[in-house]
Coordinates of C-alpha atoms in Angstrom, one line a residue:
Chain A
X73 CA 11.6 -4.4 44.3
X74 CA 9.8 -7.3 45.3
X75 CA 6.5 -8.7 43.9
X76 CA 3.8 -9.4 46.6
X77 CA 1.5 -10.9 43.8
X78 CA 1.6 -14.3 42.3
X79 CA -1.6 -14.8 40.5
X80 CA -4.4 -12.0 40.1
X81 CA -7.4 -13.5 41.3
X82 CA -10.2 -13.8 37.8
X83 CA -12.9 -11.8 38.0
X84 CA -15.4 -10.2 35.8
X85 CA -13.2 -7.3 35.9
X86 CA -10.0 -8.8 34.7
X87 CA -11.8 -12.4 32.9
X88 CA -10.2 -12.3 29.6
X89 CA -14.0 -13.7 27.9
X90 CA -12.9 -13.5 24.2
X91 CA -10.5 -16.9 23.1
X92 CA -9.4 -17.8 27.1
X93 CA -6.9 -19.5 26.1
X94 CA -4.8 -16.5 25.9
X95 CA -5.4 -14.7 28.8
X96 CA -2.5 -14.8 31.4
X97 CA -3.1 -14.0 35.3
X98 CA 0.2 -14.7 36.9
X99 CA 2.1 -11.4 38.2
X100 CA 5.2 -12.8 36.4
X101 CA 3.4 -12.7 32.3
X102 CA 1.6 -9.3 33.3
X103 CA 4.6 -7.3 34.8
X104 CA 7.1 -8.8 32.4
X105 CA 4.7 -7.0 29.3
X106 CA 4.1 -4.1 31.6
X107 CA 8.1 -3.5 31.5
X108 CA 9.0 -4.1 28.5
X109 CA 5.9 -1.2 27.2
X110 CA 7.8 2.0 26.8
X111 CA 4.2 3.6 27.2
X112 CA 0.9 3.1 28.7
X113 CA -2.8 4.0 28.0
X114 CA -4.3 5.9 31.5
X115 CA -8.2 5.8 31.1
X116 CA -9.8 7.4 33.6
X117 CA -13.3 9.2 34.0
X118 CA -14.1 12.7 33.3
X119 CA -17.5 14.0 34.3
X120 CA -19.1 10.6 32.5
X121 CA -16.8 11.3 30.1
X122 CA -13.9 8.2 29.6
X123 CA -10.4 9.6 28.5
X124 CA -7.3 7.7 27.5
X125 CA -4.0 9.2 27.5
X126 CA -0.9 7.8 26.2
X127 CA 2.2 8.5 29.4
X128 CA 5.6 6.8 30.6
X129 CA 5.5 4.8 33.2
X130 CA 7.5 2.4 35.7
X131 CA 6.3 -0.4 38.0
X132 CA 8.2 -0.8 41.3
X133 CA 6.5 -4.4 42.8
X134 CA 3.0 -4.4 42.7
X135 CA 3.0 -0.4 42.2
X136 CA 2.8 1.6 39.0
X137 CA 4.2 4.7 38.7
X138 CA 3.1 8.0 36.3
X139 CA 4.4 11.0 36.4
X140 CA 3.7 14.4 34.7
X141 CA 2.9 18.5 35.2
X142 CA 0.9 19.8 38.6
X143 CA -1.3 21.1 36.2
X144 CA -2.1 17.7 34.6
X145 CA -5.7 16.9 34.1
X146 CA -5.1 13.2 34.4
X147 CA -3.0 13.6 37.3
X148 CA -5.7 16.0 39.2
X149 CA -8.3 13.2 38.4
X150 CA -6.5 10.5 39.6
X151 CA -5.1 11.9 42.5
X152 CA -8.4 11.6 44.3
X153 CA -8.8 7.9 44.1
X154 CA -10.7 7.5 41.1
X155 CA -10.9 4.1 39.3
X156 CA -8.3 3.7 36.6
X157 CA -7.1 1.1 33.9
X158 CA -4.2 0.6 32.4
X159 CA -3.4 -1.0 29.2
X160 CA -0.2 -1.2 26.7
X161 CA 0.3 -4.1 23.8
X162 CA 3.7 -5.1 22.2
X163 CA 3.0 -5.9 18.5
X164 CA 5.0 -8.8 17.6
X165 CA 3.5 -9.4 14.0
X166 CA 1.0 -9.3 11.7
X167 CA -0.8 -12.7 11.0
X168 CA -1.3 -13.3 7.2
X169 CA -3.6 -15.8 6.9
X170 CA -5.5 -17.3 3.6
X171 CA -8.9 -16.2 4.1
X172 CA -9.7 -12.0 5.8
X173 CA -11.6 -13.6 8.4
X174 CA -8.7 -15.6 10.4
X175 CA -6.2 -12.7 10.2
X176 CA -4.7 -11.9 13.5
X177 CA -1.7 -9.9 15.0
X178 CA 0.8 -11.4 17.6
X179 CA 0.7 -9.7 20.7
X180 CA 1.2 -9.7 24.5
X181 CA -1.0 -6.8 26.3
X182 CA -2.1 -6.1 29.3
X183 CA -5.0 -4.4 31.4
X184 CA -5.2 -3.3 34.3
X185 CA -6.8 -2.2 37.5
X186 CA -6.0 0.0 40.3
X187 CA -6.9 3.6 41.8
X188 CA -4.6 7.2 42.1
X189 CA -3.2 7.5 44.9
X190 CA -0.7 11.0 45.2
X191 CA 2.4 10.3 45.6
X192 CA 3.5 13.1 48.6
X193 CA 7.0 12.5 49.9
X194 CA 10.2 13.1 48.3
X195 CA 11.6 10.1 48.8
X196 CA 8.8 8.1 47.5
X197 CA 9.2 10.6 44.4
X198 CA 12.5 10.3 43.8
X199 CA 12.5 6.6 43.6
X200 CA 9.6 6.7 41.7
X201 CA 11.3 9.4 39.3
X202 CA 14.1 7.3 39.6
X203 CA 12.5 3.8 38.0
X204 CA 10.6 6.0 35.5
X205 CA 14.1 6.9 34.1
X206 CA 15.5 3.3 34.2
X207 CA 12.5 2.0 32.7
X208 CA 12.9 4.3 29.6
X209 CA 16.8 3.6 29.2
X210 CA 18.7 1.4 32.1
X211 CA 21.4 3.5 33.5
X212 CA 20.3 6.8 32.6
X213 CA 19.7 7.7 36.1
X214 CA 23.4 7.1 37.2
X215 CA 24.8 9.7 34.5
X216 CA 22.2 12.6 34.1
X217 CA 22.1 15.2 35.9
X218 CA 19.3 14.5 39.3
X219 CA 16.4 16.6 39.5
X220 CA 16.8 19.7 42.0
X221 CA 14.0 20.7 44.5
X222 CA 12.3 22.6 42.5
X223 CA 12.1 20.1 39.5
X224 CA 10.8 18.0 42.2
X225 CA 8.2 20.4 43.4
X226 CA 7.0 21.0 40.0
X227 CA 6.5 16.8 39.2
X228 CA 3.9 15.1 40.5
X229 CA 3.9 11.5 40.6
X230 CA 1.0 9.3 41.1
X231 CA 1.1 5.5 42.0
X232 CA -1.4 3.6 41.3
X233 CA -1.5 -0.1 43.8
X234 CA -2.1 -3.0 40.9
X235 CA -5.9 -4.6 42.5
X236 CA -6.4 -6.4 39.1
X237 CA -5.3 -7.7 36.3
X238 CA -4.6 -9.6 33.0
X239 CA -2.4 -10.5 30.0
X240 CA -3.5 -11.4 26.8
X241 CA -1.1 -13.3 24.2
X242 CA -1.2 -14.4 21.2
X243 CA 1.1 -15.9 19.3
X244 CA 2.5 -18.1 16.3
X245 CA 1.4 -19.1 12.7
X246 CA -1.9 -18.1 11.3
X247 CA -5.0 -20.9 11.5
X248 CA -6.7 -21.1 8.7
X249 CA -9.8 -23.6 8.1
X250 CA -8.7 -26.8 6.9
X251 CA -10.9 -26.1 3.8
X252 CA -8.7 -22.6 3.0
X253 CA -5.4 -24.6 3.0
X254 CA -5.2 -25.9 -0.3
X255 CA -6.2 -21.7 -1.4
X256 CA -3.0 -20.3 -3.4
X257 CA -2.7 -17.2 -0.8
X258 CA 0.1 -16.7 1.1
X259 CA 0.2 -17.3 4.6
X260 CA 2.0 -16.4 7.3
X261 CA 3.9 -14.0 10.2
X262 CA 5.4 -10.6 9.2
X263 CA 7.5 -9.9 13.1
X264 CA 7.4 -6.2 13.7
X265 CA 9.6 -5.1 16.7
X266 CA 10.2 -1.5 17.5
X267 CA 13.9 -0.8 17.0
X268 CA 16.5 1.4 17.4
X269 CA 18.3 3.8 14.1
X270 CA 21.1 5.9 14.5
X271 CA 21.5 8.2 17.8
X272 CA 21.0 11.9 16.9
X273 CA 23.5 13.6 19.3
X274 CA 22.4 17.4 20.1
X275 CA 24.2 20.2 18.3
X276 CA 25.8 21.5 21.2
X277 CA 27.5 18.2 22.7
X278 CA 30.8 18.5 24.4
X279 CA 33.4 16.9 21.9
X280 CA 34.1 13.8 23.3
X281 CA 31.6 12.2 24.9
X282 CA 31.2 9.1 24.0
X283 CA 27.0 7.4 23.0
X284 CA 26.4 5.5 26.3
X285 CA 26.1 1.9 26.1
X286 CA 22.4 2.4 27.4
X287 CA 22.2 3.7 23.8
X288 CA 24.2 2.2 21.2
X289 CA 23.3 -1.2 22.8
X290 CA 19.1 0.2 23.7
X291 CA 16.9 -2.7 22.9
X292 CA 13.5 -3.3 25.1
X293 CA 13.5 -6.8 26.3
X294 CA 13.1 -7.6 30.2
X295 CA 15.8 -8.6 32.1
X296 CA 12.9 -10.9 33.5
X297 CA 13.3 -12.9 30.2
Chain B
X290 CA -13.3 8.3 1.5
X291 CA -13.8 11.8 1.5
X292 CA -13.1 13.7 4.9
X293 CA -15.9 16.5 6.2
X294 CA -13.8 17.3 8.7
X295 CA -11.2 20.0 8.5
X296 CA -10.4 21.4 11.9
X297 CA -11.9 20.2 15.3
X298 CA -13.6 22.7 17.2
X299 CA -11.0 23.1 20.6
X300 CA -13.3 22.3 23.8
X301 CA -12.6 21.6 27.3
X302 CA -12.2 17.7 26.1
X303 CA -9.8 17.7 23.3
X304 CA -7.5 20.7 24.2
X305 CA -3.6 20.4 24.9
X306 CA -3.6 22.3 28.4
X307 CA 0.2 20.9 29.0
X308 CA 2.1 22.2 26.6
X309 CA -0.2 23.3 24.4
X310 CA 2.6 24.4 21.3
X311 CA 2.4 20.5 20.9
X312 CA -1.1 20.8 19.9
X313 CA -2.8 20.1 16.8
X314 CA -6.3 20.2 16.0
X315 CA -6.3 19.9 12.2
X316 CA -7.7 16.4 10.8
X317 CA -4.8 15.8 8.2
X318 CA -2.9 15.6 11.4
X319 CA -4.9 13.7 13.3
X320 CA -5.9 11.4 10.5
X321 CA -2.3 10.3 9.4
X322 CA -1.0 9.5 13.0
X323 CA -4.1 7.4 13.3
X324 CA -4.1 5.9 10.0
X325 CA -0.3 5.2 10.5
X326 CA -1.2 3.4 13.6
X327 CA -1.6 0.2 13.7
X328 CA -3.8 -0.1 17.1
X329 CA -5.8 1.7 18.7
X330 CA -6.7 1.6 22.7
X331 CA -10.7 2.1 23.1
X332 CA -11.8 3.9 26.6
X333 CA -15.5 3.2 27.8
X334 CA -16.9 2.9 30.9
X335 CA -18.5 -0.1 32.6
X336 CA -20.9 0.4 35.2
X337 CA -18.2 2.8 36.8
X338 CA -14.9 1.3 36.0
X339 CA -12.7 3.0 32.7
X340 CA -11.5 0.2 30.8
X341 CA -8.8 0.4 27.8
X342 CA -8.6 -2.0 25.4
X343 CA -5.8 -2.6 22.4
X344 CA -7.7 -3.6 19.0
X345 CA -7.2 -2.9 15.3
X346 CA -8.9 0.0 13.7
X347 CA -9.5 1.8 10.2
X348 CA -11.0 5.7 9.4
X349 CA -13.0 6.2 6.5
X350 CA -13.9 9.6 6.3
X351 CA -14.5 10.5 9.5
X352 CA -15.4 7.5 10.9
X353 CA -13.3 5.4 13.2
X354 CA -14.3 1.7 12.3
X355 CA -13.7 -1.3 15.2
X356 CA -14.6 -5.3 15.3
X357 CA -14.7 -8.4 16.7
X358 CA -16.7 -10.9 17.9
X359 CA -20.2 -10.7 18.9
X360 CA -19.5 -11.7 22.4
X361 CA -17.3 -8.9 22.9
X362 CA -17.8 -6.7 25.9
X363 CA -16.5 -3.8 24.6
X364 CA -18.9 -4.1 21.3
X365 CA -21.7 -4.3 23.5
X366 CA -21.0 -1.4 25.6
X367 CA -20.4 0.6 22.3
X368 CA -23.4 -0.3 20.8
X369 CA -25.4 0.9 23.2
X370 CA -24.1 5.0 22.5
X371 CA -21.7 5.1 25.3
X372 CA -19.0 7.5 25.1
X373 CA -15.9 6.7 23.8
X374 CA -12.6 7.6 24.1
X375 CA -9.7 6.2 21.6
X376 CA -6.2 7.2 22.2
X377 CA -3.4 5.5 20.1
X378 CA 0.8 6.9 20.2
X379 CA 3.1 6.7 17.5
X380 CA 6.4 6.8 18.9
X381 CA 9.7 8.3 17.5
X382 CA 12.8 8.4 19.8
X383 CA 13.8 9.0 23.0
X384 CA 14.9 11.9 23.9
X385 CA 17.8 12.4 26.2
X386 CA 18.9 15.3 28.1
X387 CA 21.7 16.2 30.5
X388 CA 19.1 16.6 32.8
X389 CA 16.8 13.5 34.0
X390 CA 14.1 16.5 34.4
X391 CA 14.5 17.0 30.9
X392 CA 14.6 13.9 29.3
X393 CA 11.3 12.6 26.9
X394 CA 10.0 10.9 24.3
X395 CA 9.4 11.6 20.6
X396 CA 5.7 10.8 20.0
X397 CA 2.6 11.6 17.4
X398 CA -0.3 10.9 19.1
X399 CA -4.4 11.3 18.9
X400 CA -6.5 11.0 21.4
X401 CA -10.6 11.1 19.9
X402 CA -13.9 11.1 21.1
X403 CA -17.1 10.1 19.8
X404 CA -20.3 7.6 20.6
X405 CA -20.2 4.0 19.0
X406 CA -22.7 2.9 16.6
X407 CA -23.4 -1.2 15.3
X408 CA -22.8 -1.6 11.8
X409 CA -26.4 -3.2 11.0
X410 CA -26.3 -3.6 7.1
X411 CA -23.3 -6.1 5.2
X412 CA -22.7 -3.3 3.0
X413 CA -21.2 -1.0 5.3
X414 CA -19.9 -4.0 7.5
X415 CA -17.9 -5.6 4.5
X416 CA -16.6 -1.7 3.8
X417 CA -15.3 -1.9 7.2
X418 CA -13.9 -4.7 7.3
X419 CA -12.3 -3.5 4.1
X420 CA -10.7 -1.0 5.5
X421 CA -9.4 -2.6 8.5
X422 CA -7.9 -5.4 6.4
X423 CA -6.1 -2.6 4.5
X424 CA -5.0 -0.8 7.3
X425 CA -2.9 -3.3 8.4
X426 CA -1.7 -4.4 5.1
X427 CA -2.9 -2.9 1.9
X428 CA -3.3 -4.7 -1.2
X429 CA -4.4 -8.1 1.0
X430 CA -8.0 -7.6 0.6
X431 CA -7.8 -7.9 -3.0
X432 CA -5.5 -11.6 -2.1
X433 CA -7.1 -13.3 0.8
X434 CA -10.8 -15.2 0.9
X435 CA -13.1 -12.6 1.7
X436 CA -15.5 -13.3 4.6
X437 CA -18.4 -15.5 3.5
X438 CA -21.8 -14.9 4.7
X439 CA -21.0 -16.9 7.9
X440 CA -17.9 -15.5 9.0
X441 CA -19.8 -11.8 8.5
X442 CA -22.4 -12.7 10.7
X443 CA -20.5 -13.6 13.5
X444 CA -18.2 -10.6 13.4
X445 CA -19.5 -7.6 15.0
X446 CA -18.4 -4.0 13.4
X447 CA -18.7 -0.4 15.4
X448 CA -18.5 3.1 13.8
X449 CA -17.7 5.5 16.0
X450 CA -18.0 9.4 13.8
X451 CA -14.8 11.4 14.9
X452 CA -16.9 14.4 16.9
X453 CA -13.9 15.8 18.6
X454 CA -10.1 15.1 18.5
X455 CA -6.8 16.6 19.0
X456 CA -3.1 15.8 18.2
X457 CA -0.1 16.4 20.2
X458 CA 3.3 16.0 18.7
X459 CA 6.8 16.2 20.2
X460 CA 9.9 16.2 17.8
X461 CA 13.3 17.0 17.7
X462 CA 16.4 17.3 20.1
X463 CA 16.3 17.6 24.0
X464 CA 16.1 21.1 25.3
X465 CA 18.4 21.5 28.4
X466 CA 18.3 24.4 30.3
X467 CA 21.2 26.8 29.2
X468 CA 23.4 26.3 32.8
X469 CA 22.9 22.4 31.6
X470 CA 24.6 22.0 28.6
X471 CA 28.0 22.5 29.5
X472 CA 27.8 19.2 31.7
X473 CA 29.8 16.1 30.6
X474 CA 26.8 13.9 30.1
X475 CA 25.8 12.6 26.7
X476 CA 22.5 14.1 25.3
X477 CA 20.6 13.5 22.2
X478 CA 18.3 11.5 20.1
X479 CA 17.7 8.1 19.7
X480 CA 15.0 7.1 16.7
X481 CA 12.5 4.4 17.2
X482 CA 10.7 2.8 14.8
X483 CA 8.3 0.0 14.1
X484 CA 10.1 -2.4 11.7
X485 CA 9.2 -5.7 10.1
X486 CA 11.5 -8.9 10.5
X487 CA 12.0 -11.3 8.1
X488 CA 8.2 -12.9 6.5
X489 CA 8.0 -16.2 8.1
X490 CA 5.6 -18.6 5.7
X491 CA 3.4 -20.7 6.8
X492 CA 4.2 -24.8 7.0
X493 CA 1.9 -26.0 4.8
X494 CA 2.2 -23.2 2.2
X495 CA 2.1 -24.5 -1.3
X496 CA 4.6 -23.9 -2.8
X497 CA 5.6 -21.2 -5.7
X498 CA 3.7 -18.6 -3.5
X499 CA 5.7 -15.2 -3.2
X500 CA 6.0 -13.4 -0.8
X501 CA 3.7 -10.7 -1.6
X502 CA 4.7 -7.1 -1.4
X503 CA 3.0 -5.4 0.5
X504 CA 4.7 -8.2 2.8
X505 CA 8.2 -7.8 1.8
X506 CA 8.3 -4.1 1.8
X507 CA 5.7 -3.9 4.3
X508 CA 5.7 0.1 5.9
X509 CA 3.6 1.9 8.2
X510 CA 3.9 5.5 6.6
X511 CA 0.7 6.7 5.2
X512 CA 0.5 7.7 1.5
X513 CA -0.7 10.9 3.0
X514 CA 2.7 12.2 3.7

């Protein structure tokens, strides 16, 4: 689906104020992160009280997409339009440098800003559904088995329009002081990636079914790359 | 560090209402997923708005430990008391079903609350930053230049005591509905994992430094298990 946003505007919302040099605002940096995230961090407000929960998602163009049980606190919350944010990192590496102080990790995260909004049609749903499905494994959707109505009926899914916001990114060697160079420490990036191990099929499988390419092949990175 | 804690008190903010067999309230629980962590996502509240924000952590005890700089927004906030939410996932596999209704993820994850509190004194500050060196790789604190007097003053460090936390934990194959599993469609487990690459040294490294190993066989399984 297409992108209507090109840039989010910078605002003391979204300003990434610690090292600005690796804060990203184009819609391009931001979604491609966003995608690539198997899960995202909801926080949302609860009586004064702020609460983050770890949930799948999907974004469809400038829309993000949860989904979860009627009975769903989070879901309840947000459904009446209450400010939420967003946020997910990808680790790419620990940052070994000389001295404690400049250690770092490589990452590329993202925060951002929006409000509930209910999801109430089934066709809405479904697509929604739908790209939650694709975003966990591509393909998935044209082999299982489609939810029923009442599977549908007992989902709700929540979008939540993407007003604001950022990326953060770091990346590359560790930078250590001049004066720590010479120190006989060593220095430099472990990569971390999460990856695949063996697919577990279930006890019960029909014989000869073959893993799905989805599977065998599963890896996270954006088409957008 | 010795833990007080042995079981948190279920209340309206920490219980598992969705699902709740996938609760768990016990600290050893709730300490090794966030001790095998290697972020955390911090929930606040700013004049209104939830924010979420990735950043490194470490427990002692039962005390969640954060830091960064002193310009740091979400430092500031925390120092003042404000509630706090952190929220971090650990995830294991995908799990597919026949069904897309069925299909989820393998995950460990904590989601905690408490009330930050500024590390004021360099003893506690340099046990802190202790500990969050060693979360992410332990044995480097005894290897890198520790922070000087300089470099501690500029870093600011937040505890936040663990008052209330819960775990909820999904393992194990997909569950399909009984009139499900007869259908041709390819249903199991795939694993994920957070692995390391290969150790990438620095340019200017001098040379005869090994790779050290907490480097080389770097893991993020606590020794708890």
């Amino acid at each position: 689906m297409e992108t209507l946003m090109q840039e989010f505007e910078k605002t003391p919302r979204n300003r990434i104020n610690r090292i600005p040099d690796r804060g990203h605002y184009d819609a391009d940096t931001v979604y491609q992160i966003l995608d690539e995230a198997l899960i995202c961090y909801v926080g949302f407000i609860d009586d004064g009280q702020p609460i983050v929960i770890p949930t799948n998602h999907a974004r469809l163009g400038d829309t993000l997409y949860l989904h979860g049980a009627k009975a769903s606190r989070m879901l309840k919350l947000l459904q009446e339009g209450n400010p939420v944010c967003v946020s997910t990192a990808l680790v790419d590496g620990i940052v070994f440098a000389r001295s404690v102080f400049s250690h770092s990790i490589n990452y590329r995260s993202v925060v951002l800003f929006g409000r509930g909004r209910l999801v109430d049609n089934d066709t809405e749903k479904l697509r929604a559904l739908k790209a939650i499905t694709e975003h966990i494994a591509p393909g998935r959707w044209a082999e299982a088995r489609l939810p029923n109505q009442k599977e549908l009926d007992s989902t709700t899914v929540m979008a939540v329009e993407i007003e604001s916001a950022s990326a953060k990114v770091r990346s590359g060697p560790p930078k250590d002081a001049e004066e720590d160079c010479g120190l006989p420490v060593w220095a430099g990036v472990l990569p971390l990636s999460l990856e695949p191990g063996d697919p577990q099929p279930e006890a019960r499988l029909e014989t000869g079914l073959e893993i799905p390419w989805y599977v065998s092949s599963y890896h996270r990175k954006s088409d957008r790359n």
